[in-house]
Amino acid sequence: MDQLTSRQREILDFIRATLEERGSPPTRLDICAAFGFASPNAAEAHLKALAKKGAIALEAGASRGIRLMESLGLPIVGRVAAGSPILSESSIDAHVRVDPAMFAPRADFLLRVRGLSMIEVGILEGDLLAVHRTSEVRDGQIIVARVDDEVTVKRLRRSNGLVELLPENHTMQPIVVDPQRQSLSIEGRVVGLIRDEFSFT
């Protein structure tokens, strides 16, 4: 990456801070407001200079089409809207500076745990689960699945053409899915857990 001017570094820091706080990059108008630019053209000129120096990538046709070329760490997925990809902009609450390679296989995102369905294997409400994105999972693995637009964390078991999503809480019943009649997609498998120090509200 070529040497940045002090103003370019300030704008890069602002983009980074916005991504970490909101999970999405700032708009050109956000940048104008933050730096007192008279028009979005001034913000665009700085963004193009940052892109030319390799600090960011610009995606055409999107008001927030700014991507940092450095790693922000792992995105934290909160609530996933019906019909939205699990890593859509609206689903990402924040980013955490965690090396994805500290998990094996490497993690692609962190999922905020909601509910008590997995407490008997030490997965508590509010924990962050490190998830490796894959649809290739084996029976017995703890997975992230989407059933009819509901995202859930359960242990996988296949039986007689059905998929059973098993809770690790003896007070709860398994979710039994008939893939011929219900929408089921495997979003990934759990490869680790983070607690406390990265607990955001």
PDB file of C-alpha atoms in Angstrom:
ATOM      1  CA  MET A   1       0.000   0.000   0.000  1.00  0.00           C
ATOM      2  CA  ASP A   2       1.422   3.384  -1.011  1.00  0.00           C
ATOM      3  CA  GLN A   3       2.067   6.075   1.605  1.00  0.00           C
ATOM      4  CA  LEU A   4      -1.125   7.858   2.679  1.00  0.00           C
ATOM      5  CA  THR A   5      -1.489  11.566   3.384  1.00  0.00           C
ATOM      6  CA  SER A   6      -2.621  12.548   6.880  1.00  0.00           C
ATOM      7  CA  ARG A   7      -6.137  13.322   5.604  1.00  0.00           C
ATOM      8  CA  GLN A   8      -6.336   9.999   3.756  1.00  0.00           C
ATOM      9  CA  ARG A   9      -5.283   8.185   6.921  1.00  0.00           C
ATOM     10  CA  GLU A  10      -7.967  10.057   8.903  1.00  0.00           C
ATOM     11  CA  ILE A  11     -10.615   8.988   6.374  1.00  0.00           C
ATOM     12  CA  LEU A  12      -9.350   5.405   6.424  1.00  0.00           C
ATOM     13  CA  ASP A  13      -9.544   5.418  10.232  1.00  0.00           C
ATOM     14  CA  PHE A  14     -13.104   6.780  10.001  1.00  0.00           C
ATOM     15  CA  ILE A  15     -14.108   4.007   7.574  1.00  0.00           C
ATOM     16  CA  ARG A  16     -12.565   1.407   9.877  1.00  0.00           C
ATOM     17  CA  ALA A  17     -14.282   2.825  12.979  1.00  0.00           C
ATOM     18  CA  THR A  18     -17.657   2.970  11.207  1.00  0.00           C
ATOM     19  CA  LEU A  19     -17.328  -0.641  10.082  1.00  0.00           C
ATOM     20  CA  GLU A  20     -16.433  -1.780  13.583  1.00  0.00           C
ATOM     21  CA  GLU A  21     -19.272   0.185  15.175  1.00  0.00           C
ATOM     22  CA  ARG A  22     -22.083  -0.394  12.664  1.00  0.00           C
ATOM     23  CA  GLY A  23     -20.961  -3.397  10.667  1.00  0.00           C
ATOM     24  CA  SER A  24     -21.272  -1.395   7.450  1.00  0.00           C
ATOM     25  CA  PRO A  25     -19.105   1.273   5.795  1.00  0.00           C
ATOM     26  CA  PRO A  26     -20.010   4.982   5.801  1.00  0.00           C
ATOM     27  CA  THR A  27     -21.755   6.667   2.890  1.00  0.00           C
ATOM     28  CA  ARG A  28     -20.178   9.567   1.031  1.00  0.00           C
ATOM     29  CA  LEU A  29     -22.520  11.876   2.961  1.00  0.00           C
ATOM     30  CA  ASP A  30     -21.303  10.382   6.255  1.00  0.00           C
ATOM     31  CA  ILE A  31     -17.746  11.214   5.233  1.00  0.00           C
ATOM     32  CA  CYS A  32     -18.759  14.758   4.223  1.00  0.00           C
ATOM     33  CA  ALA A  33     -20.414  15.318   7.594  1.00  0.00           C
ATOM     34  CA  ALA A  34     -17.449  13.936   9.516  1.00  0.00           C
ATOM     35  CA  PHE A  35     -14.820  16.003   7.679  1.00  0.00           C
ATOM     36  CA  GLY A  36     -16.758  19.131   6.719  1.00  0.00           C
ATOM     37  CA  PHE A  37     -16.604  18.567   2.957  1.00  0.00           C
ATOM     38  CA  ALA A  38     -18.924  20.769   0.907  1.00  0.00           C
ATOM     39  CA  SER A  39     -20.050  18.021  -1.458  1.00  0.00           C
ATOM     40  CA  PRO A  40     -19.924  14.243  -1.889  1.00  0.00           C
ATOM     41  CA  ASN A  41     -17.536  14.813  -4.800  1.00  0.00           C
ATOM     42  CA  ALA A  42     -14.795  15.735  -2.318  1.00  0.00           C
ATOM     43  CA  ALA A  43     -15.409  12.530  -0.389  1.00  0.00           C
ATOM     44  CA  GLU A  44     -15.388  10.552  -3.632  1.00  0.00           C
ATOM     45  CA  ALA A  45     -12.055  12.055  -4.658  1.00  0.00           C
ATOM     46  CA  HIS A  46     -10.465  10.966  -1.377  1.00  0.00           C
ATOM     47  CA  LEU A  47     -11.987   7.496  -1.688  1.00  0.00           C
ATOM     48  CA  LYS A  48     -10.631   7.104  -5.216  1.00  0.00           C
ATOM     49  CA  ALA A  49      -7.189   8.140  -3.981  1.00  0.00           C
ATOM     50  CA  LEU A  50      -7.399   5.543  -1.189  1.00  0.00           C
ATOM     51  CA  ALA A  51      -8.475   2.904  -3.713  1.00  0.00           C
ATOM     52  CA  LYS A  52      -5.596   3.817  -6.044  1.00  0.00           C
ATOM     53  CA  LYS A  53      -3.156   3.368  -3.147  1.00  0.00           C
ATOM     54  CA  GLY A  54      -4.628  -0.049  -2.328  1.00  0.00           C
ATOM     55  CA  ALA A  55      -6.141   0.830   1.050  1.00  0.00           C
ATOM     56  CA  ILE A  56      -9.752   0.185   0.012  1.00  0.00           C
ATOM     57  CA  ALA A  57     -11.759  -1.258  -2.862  1.00  0.00           C
ATOM     58  CA  LEU A  58     -14.766   0.602  -4.282  1.00  0.00           C
ATOM     59  CA  GLU A  59     -17.832  -1.280  -5.475  1.00  0.00           C
ATOM     60  CA  ALA A  60     -19.719   0.515  -8.227  1.00  0.00           C
ATOM     61  CA  GLY A  61     -23.386   1.366  -7.797  1.00  0.00           C
ATOM     62  CA  ALA A  62     -23.558   1.066  -4.003  1.00  0.00           C
ATOM     63  CA  SER A  63     -23.770   4.062  -1.660  1.00  0.00           C
ATOM     64  CA  ARG A  64     -21.819   2.084   0.950  1.00  0.00           C
ATOM     65  CA  GLY A  65     -19.665   0.221  -1.568  1.00  0.00           C
ATOM     66  CA  ILE A  66     -16.395   0.574   0.334  1.00  0.00           C
ATOM     67  CA  ARG A  67     -14.353  -2.470   1.342  1.00  0.00           C
ATOM     68  CA  LEU A  68     -11.218  -2.326   3.462  1.00  0.00           C
ATOM     69  CA  MET A  69      -8.321  -4.309   2.042  1.00  0.00           C
ATOM     70  CA  GLU A  70      -7.062  -5.066   5.551  1.00  0.00           C
ATOM     71  CA  SER A  71      -8.759  -7.636   7.733  1.00  0.00           C
ATOM     72  CA  LEU A  72     -11.251  -6.369  10.318  1.00  0.00           C
ATOM     73  CA  GLY A  73     -11.334  -9.752  11.975  1.00  0.00           C
ATOM     74  CA  LEU A  74     -14.538 -11.748  12.154  1.00  0.00           C
ATOM     75  CA  PRO A  75     -18.052 -10.362  11.672  1.00  0.00           C
ATOM     76  CA  ILE A  76     -20.556 -10.948  14.474  1.00  0.00           C
ATOM     77  CA  VAL A  77     -23.897 -12.120  13.110  1.00  0.00           C
ATOM     78  CA  GLY A  78     -26.879 -11.126  15.220  1.00  0.00           C
ATOM     79  CA  ARG A  79     -30.468 -11.516  14.100  1.00  0.00           C
ATOM     80  CA  VAL A  80     -30.839 -12.714  10.519  1.00  0.00           C
ATOM     81  CA  ALA A  81     -33.780 -11.266   8.612  1.00  0.00           C
ATOM     82  CA  ALA A  82     -36.048 -13.673   6.747  1.00  0.00           C
ATOM     83  CA  GLY A  83     -34.780 -14.273   3.235  1.00  0.00           C
ATOM     84  CA  SER A  84     -31.427 -12.550   3.860  1.00  0.00           C
ATOM     85  CA  PRO A  85     -28.043 -14.242   3.528  1.00  0.00           C
ATOM     86  CA  ILE A  86     -26.537 -14.927   6.932  1.00  0.00           C
ATOM     87  CA  LEU A  87     -23.643 -12.548   6.192  1.00  0.00           C
ATOM     88  CA  SER A  88     -25.767  -9.757   4.736  1.00  0.00           C
ATOM     89  CA  GLU A  89     -24.936  -6.217   5.858  1.00  0.00           C
ATOM     90  CA  SER A  90     -28.122  -6.020   7.943  1.00  0.00           C
ATOM     91  CA  SER A  91     -27.197  -9.167   9.904  1.00  0.00           C
ATOM     92  CA  ILE A  92     -23.726  -8.040  10.995  1.00  0.00           C
ATOM     93  CA  ASP A  93     -23.649  -6.315  14.390  1.00  0.00           C
ATOM     94  CA  ALA A  94     -19.911  -5.603  14.570  1.00  0.00           C
ATOM     95  CA  HIS A  95     -16.472  -7.040  13.878  1.00  0.00           C
ATOM     96  CA  VAL A  96     -14.057  -8.535  16.399  1.00  0.00           C
ATOM     97  CA  ARG A  97     -10.299  -8.543  15.931  1.00  0.00           C
ATOM     98  CA  VAL A  98      -9.850 -12.284  16.166  1.00  0.00           C
ATOM     99  CA  ASP A  99      -7.559 -14.244  13.875  1.00  0.00           C
ATOM    100  CA  PRO A 100      -9.805 -16.658  11.907  1.00  0.00           C
ATOM    101  CA  ALA A 101      -6.870 -19.088  11.757  1.00  0.00           C
ATOM    102  CA  MET A 102      -6.961 -19.653  15.527  1.00  0.00           C
ATOM    103  CA  PHE A 103      -9.814 -22.062  14.804  1.00  0.00           C
ATOM    104  CA  ALA A 104      -9.527 -25.286  12.823  1.00  0.00           C
ATOM    105  CA  PRO A 105     -10.883 -25.207  10.243  1.00  0.00           C
ATOM    106  CA  ARG A 106     -10.669 -21.413  10.110  1.00  0.00           C
ATOM    107  CA  ALA A 107     -13.752 -19.474  11.191  1.00  0.00           C
ATOM    108  CA  ASP A 108     -15.674 -17.294   8.735  1.00  0.00           C
ATOM    109  CA  PHE A 109     -17.983 -15.532  11.190  1.00  0.00           C
ATOM    110  CA  LEU A 110     -19.137 -15.372  14.799  1.00  0.00           C
ATOM    111  CA  LEU A 111     -22.758 -16.090  15.686  1.00  0.00           C
ATOM    112  CA  ARG A 112     -24.386 -14.560  18.772  1.00  0.00           C
ATOM    113  CA  VAL A 113     -26.119 -17.318  20.761  1.00  0.00           C
ATOM    114  CA  ARG A 114     -29.753 -16.717  21.670  1.00  0.00           C
ATOM    115  CA  GLY A 115     -31.614 -19.081  23.954  1.00  0.00           C
ATOM    116  CA  LEU A 116     -30.695 -22.052  26.126  1.00  0.00           C
ATOM    117  CA  SER A 117     -30.987 -24.998  23.751  1.00  0.00           C
ATOM    118  CA  MET A 118     -27.278 -25.954  23.954  1.00  0.00           C
ATOM    119  CA  ILE A 119     -26.473 -25.283  27.619  1.00  0.00           C
ATOM    120  CA  GLU A 120     -25.575 -28.894  28.401  1.00  0.00           C
ATOM    121  CA  VAL A 121     -22.471 -28.630  26.188  1.00  0.00           C
ATOM    122  CA  GLY A 122     -21.500 -25.282  27.694  1.00  0.00           C
ATOM    123  CA  ILE A 123     -22.986 -22.991  25.031  1.00  0.00           C
ATOM    124  CA  LEU A 124     -24.709 -20.163  26.881  1.00  0.00           C
ATOM    125  CA  GLU A 125     -26.916 -17.267  25.822  1.00  0.00           C
ATOM    126  CA  GLY A 126     -24.749 -14.355  24.706  1.00  0.00           C
ATOM    127  CA  ASP A 127     -21.764 -16.516  23.735  1.00  0.00           C
ATOM    128  CA  LEU A 128     -20.137 -16.017  20.361  1.00  0.00           C
ATOM    129  CA  LEU A 129     -19.785 -19.193  18.335  1.00  0.00           C
ATOM    130  CA  ALA A 130     -17.012 -19.347  15.750  1.00  0.00           C
ATOM    131  CA  VAL A 131     -18.497 -20.845  12.587  1.00  0.00           C
ATOM    132  CA  HIS A 132     -16.754 -22.335   9.555  1.00  0.00           C
ATOM    133  CA  ARG A 133     -18.956 -21.820   6.485  1.00  0.00           C
ATOM    134  CA  THR A 134     -19.645 -25.159   4.842  1.00  0.00           C
ATOM    135  CA  SER A 135     -22.600 -27.256   3.781  1.00  0.00           C
ATOM    136  CA  GLU A 136     -20.595 -30.460   4.215  1.00  0.00           C
ATOM    137  CA  VAL A 137     -21.252 -31.602   7.767  1.00  0.00           C
ATOM    138  CA  ARG A 138     -21.336 -34.961   9.512  1.00  0.00           C
ATOM    139  CA  ASP A 139     -23.758 -36.491  11.964  1.00  0.00           C
ATOM    140  CA  GLY A 140     -22.856 -35.567  15.520  1.00  0.00           C
ATOM    141  CA  GLN A 141     -21.391 -32.180  14.647  1.00  0.00           C
ATOM    142  CA  ILE A 142     -22.832 -28.959  16.080  1.00  0.00           C
ATOM    143  CA  ILE A 143     -24.025 -26.909  13.144  1.00  0.00           C
ATOM    144  CA  VAL A 144     -25.719 -23.658  12.205  1.00  0.00           C
ATOM    145  CA  ALA A 145     -28.810 -24.417  10.145  1.00  0.00           C
ATOM    146  CA  ARG A 146     -31.583 -22.356   8.652  1.00  0.00           C
ATOM    147  CA  VAL A 147     -35.037 -23.944   8.739  1.00  0.00           C
ATOM    148  CA  ASP A 148     -37.755 -21.951   6.988  1.00  0.00           C
ATOM    149  CA  ASP A 149     -35.780 -18.716   7.587  1.00  0.00           C
ATOM    150  CA  GLU A 150     -35.132 -19.456  11.284  1.00  0.00           C
ATOM    151  CA  VAL A 151     -31.435 -19.774  12.127  1.00  0.00           C
ATOM    152  CA  THR A 152     -30.635 -22.324  14.840  1.00  0.00           C
ATOM    153  CA  VAL A 153     -27.611 -24.004  16.454  1.00  0.00           C
ATOM    154  CA  LYS A 154     -28.083 -27.726  17.078  1.00  0.00           C
ATOM    155  CA  ARG A 155     -26.361 -31.106  16.863  1.00  0.00           C
ATOM    156  CA  LEU A 156     -26.992 -32.871  13.550  1.00  0.00           C
ATOM    157  CA  ARG A 157     -28.451 -36.336  13.085  1.00  0.00           C
ATOM    158  CA  ARG A 158     -29.838 -37.789   9.851  1.00  0.00           C
ATOM    159  CA  SER A 159     -32.330 -40.639   9.976  1.00  0.00           C
ATOM    160  CA  ASN A 160     -34.587 -42.261   7.344  1.00  0.00           C
ATOM    161  CA  GLY A 161     -34.501 -39.279   4.993  1.00  0.00           C
ATOM    162  CA  LEU A 162     -35.207 -36.824   7.813  1.00  0.00           C
ATOM    163  CA  VAL A 163     -32.844 -34.365   9.454  1.00  0.00           C
ATOM    164  CA  GLU A 164     -32.955 -34.088  13.229  1.00  0.00           C
ATOM    165  CA  LEU A 165     -31.557 -30.977  14.885  1.00  0.00           C
ATOM    166  CA  LEU A 166     -30.898 -32.014  18.447  1.00  0.00           C
ATOM    167  CA  PRO A 167     -30.785 -29.595  21.377  1.00  0.00           C
ATOM    168  CA  GLU A 168     -28.346 -30.132  24.229  1.00  0.00           C
ATOM    169  CA  ASN A 169     -30.984 -29.323  26.828  1.00  0.00           C
ATOM    170  CA  HIS A 170     -33.050 -32.214  28.185  1.00  0.00           C
ATOM    171  CA  THR A 171     -36.106 -29.969  28.581  1.00  0.00           C
ATOM    172  CA  MET A 172     -36.319 -29.313  24.835  1.00  0.00           C
ATOM    173  CA  GLN A 173     -37.449 -31.424  21.912  1.00  0.00           C
ATOM    174  CA  PRO A 174     -35.506 -32.015  18.675  1.00  0.00           C
ATOM    175  CA  ILE A 175     -36.454 -30.157  15.528  1.00  0.00           C
ATOM    176  CA  VAL A 176     -37.320 -32.766  12.892  1.00  0.00           C
ATOM    177  CA  VAL A 177     -37.045 -31.539   9.319  1.00  0.00           C
ATOM    178  CA  ASP A 178     -38.316 -33.249   6.184  1.00  0.00           C
ATOM    179  CA  PRO A 179     -36.152 -31.691   3.436  1.00  0.00           C
ATOM    180  CA  GLN A 180     -38.802 -32.654   0.880  1.00  0.00           C
ATOM    181  CA  ARG A 181     -41.354 -30.421   2.581  1.00  0.00           C
ATOM    182  CA  GLN A 182     -39.342 -27.760   4.385  1.00  0.00           C
ATOM    183  CA  SER A 183     -36.564 -25.413   3.437  1.00  0.00           C
ATOM    184  CA  LEU A 184     -33.311 -26.463   5.097  1.00  0.00           C
ATOM    185  CA  SER A 185     -29.859 -25.022   4.495  1.00  0.00           C
ATOM    186  CA  ILE A 186     -26.664 -25.732   6.391  1.00  0.00           C
ATOM    187  CA  GLU A 187     -24.815 -22.455   7.025  1.00  0.00           C
ATOM    188  CA  GLY A 188     -21.743 -23.989   8.663  1.00  0.00           C
ATOM    189  CA  ARG A 189     -20.370 -25.890  11.602  1.00  0.00           C
ATOM    190  CA  VAL A 190     -19.299 -24.614  14.985  1.00  0.00           C
ATOM    191  CA  VAL A 191     -15.518 -24.681  15.457  1.00  0.00           C
ATOM    192  CA  GLY A 192     -15.091 -22.694  18.667  1.00  0.00           C
ATOM    193  CA  LEU A 193     -16.586 -20.415  21.292  1.00  0.00           C
ATOM    194  CA  ILE A 194     -15.708 -16.981  22.665  1.00  0.00           C
ATOM    195  CA  ARG A 195     -17.073 -15.658  25.938  1.00  0.00           C
ATOM    196  CA  ASP A 196     -16.928 -12.509  28.100  1.00  0.00           C
ATOM    197  CA  GLU A 197     -14.153 -10.321  26.705  1.00  0.00           C
ATOM    198  CA  PHE A 198     -15.831 -10.035  23.298  1.00  0.00           C
ATOM    199  CA  SER A 199     -19.401  -9.788  24.615  1.00  0.00           C
ATOM    200  CA  PHE A 200     -20.959  -6.770  22.903  1.00  0.00           C
ATOM    201  CA  THR A 201     -24.455  -5.419  23.471  1.00  0.00           C
TER     202      THR A 201
END
